Amino acid sequence: MDDLRSAPVPPVGPDDHVRGAEGAPLVVMYADFTCPRCAVAWERLQDARLRLVFRHLALKAKHPRAVALAHAAEAAACQNRFWAFAAAVYAEPARTEDPDLWRRCATLGLDVDAFQRDRRTDGVAERVRGHVRDALRAGATVTPTLYAGGQVHTGPPSADLVAAWVAGQGVQATG
């Protein structure tokens, strides 16, 4: 059974990573790249006809590499490769150290020198901190936390729940 509570979907802003058709049902996902449950949620949402918003909930206290990987993803975003980078990281969760990131950047066609510079900028750090602040304000305290259809769900969504979101149907919320 899915853990659902009623909650408004946070509004989409200009700093968000968004993919999917404009009119598709919206899912906002607060996650980090070191969380195994986030990788499962990512996988279950990949082929769903949804408008997916990814926001960082990278907490170093929970996962030591979470903040570094969030910065790396934002550096990839500076080269318009956020989604490809995210998919690559979730596909190889055991390969998240710097040499792995450099290899991944080369594979994705990124300028590695620019990536290195960008991931250490104040702008990238502030963007990640802003996502985390927004996540905590929205009530997201665990990864992944997903907002869809007027509900908040923690943990990877089931196939039935994803299907309900795609269909634009509400699911009975608890709490």
CSV table of C-alpha atoms in Angstrom, one decimal, residues 63-170:
chain,number,residue,atom,x,y,z
A,63,HIS,CA,24.5,10.7,2.5
A,64,PRO,CA,28.1,12.1,2.5
A,65,ARG,CA,28.2,12.3,-1.4
A,66,ALA,CA,24.7,13.8,-1.8
A,67,VAL,CA,25.7,17.4,-1.9
A,68,ALA,CA,28.7,16.8,-4.2
A,69,LEU,CA,26.5,14.9,-6.6
A,70,ALA,CA,23.8,17.6,-6.6
A,71,HIS,CA,26.5,20.1,-7.4
A,72,ALA,CA,27.8,17.9,-10.2
A,73,ALA,CA,24.2,17.5,-11.6
A,74,GLU,CA,23.8,21.3,-11.6
A,75,ALA,CA,27.2,21.7,-13.4
A,76,ALA,CA,25.9,19.3,-16.0
A,77,ALA,CA,22.7,21.4,-16.2
A,78,CYS,CA,24.9,24.4,-17.1
A,79,GLN,CA,25.6,22.5,-20.3
A,80,ASN,CA,22.0,21.5,-20.7
A,81,ARG,CA,22.7,17.9,-19.7
A,82,PHE,CA,20.9,17.6,-16.4
A,83,TRP,CA,18.5,14.8,-17.3
A,84,ALA,CA,21.2,12.7,-19.1
A,85,PHE,CA,23.6,13.1,-16.2
A,86,ALA,CA,20.9,12.2,-13.7
A,87,ALA,CA,20.0,9.1,-15.6
A,88,ALA,CA,23.7,8.1,-15.8
A,89,VAL,CA,24.2,8.5,-12.1
A,90,TYR,CA,21.1,6.5,-11.2
A,91,ALA,CA,22.1,3.8,-13.7
A,92,GLU,CA,25.5,3.3,-11.9
A,93,PRO,CA,24.9,4.1,-8.2
A,94,ALA,CA,28.2,2.6,-7.1
A,95,ARG,CA,30.2,5.0,-9.4
A,96,THR,CA,29.9,8.4,-7.9
A,97,GLU,CA,33.5,9.4,-7.0
A,98,ASP,CA,35.2,12.2,-9.0
A,99,PRO,CA,37.0,9.9,-11.5
A,100,ASP,CA,33.6,8.3,-12.3
A,101,LEU,CA,32.0,11.7,-12.8
A,102,TRP,CA,34.8,12.8,-15.2
A,103,ARG,CA,34.3,9.6,-17.2
A,104,ARG,CA,30.6,10.2,-17.2
A,105,CYS,CA,31.0,13.8,-18.4
A,106,ALA,CA,33.2,12.7,-21.2
A,107,THR,CA,30.7,10.0,-22.2
A,108,LEU,CA,27.9,12.6,-22.2
A,109,GLY,CA,29.9,15.0,-24.3
A,110,LEU,CA,30.3,17.6,-21.6
A,111,ASP,CA,33.3,20.0,-21.4
A,112,VAL,CA,35.0,18.5,-18.4
A,113,ASP,CA,36.9,21.6,-17.6
A,114,ALA,CA,33.8,23.7,-17.6
A,115,PHE,CA,32.0,21.0,-15.5
A,116,GLN,CA,34.8,21.2,-12.9
A,117,ARG,CA,34.6,25.0,-12.7
A,118,ASP,CA,30.8,25.1,-12.6
A,119,ARG,CA,30.3,22.5,-9.9
A,120,ARG,CA,32.4,24.6,-7.5
A,121,THR,CA,30.7,28.0,-8.1
A,122,ASP,CA,28.6,29.9,-5.6
A,123,GLY,CA,25.7,29.9,-8.0
A,124,VAL,CA,25.6,26.1,-8.2
A,125,ALA,CA,25.9,25.8,-4.4
A,126,GLU,CA,23.1,28.3,-3.8
A,127,ARG,CA,20.8,26.6,-6.3
A,128,VAL,CA,21.2,23.3,-4.4
A,129,ARG,CA,20.8,25.0,-1.0
A,130,GLY,CA,17.6,26.7,-2.4
A,131,HIS,CA,16.2,23.4,-3.5
A,132,VAL,CA,16.8,21.9,-0.1
A,133,ARG,CA,15.3,24.9,1.7
A,134,ASP,CA,12.2,24.6,-0.5
A,135,ALA,CA,12.0,20.9,0.1
A,136,LEU,CA,12.0,21.4,3.8
A,137,ARG,CA,9.4,24.2,3.6
A,138,ALA,CA,7.2,21.9,1.6
A,139,GLY,CA,7.5,19.2,4.3
A,140,ALA,CA,9.8,16.9,2.5
A,141,THR,CA,12.2,15.4,5.0
A,142,VAL,CA,13.0,12.0,3.5
A,143,THR,CA,14.1,10.9,0.0
A,144,PRO,CA,12.3,10.5,-2.2
A,145,THR,CA,9.3,12.6,-1.5
A,146,LEU,CA,6.9,13.0,-4.4
A,147,TYR,CA,4.0,15.5,-4.8
A,148,ALA,CA,1.3,14.7,-7.3
A,149,GLY,CA,-2.4,15.0,-7.7
A,150,GLY,CA,-2.8,16.9,-4.4
A,151,GLN,CA,-1.0,14.3,-2.5
A,152,VAL,CA,2.5,13.7,-1.0
A,153,HIS,CA,4.1,10.3,-1.2
A,154,THR,CA,7.3,9.2,0.5
A,155,GLY,CA,9.3,6.3,-0.9
A,156,PRO,CA,9.3,4.8,-4.4
A,157,PRO,CA,5.8,4.9,-5.9
A,158,SER,CA,4.1,1.6,-6.8
A,159,ALA,CA,3.2,0.9,-10.5
A,160,ASP,CA,-0.4,1.3,-9.5
A,161,LEU,CA,0.2,4.8,-8.1
A,162,VAL,CA,2.2,5.9,-11.1
A,163,ALA,CA,-0.6,4.7,-13.3
A,164,ALA,CA,-3.1,6.6,-11.3
A,165,TRP,CA,-1.0,9.8,-11.6
A,166,VAL,CA,-0.7,9.3,-15.4
A,167,ALA,CA,-4.5,8.9,-15.6
A,168,GLY,CA,-4.9,12.1,-13.6
A,169,GLN,CA,-6.9,10.2,-10.9
A,170,GLY,CA,-6.7,10.9,-7.3
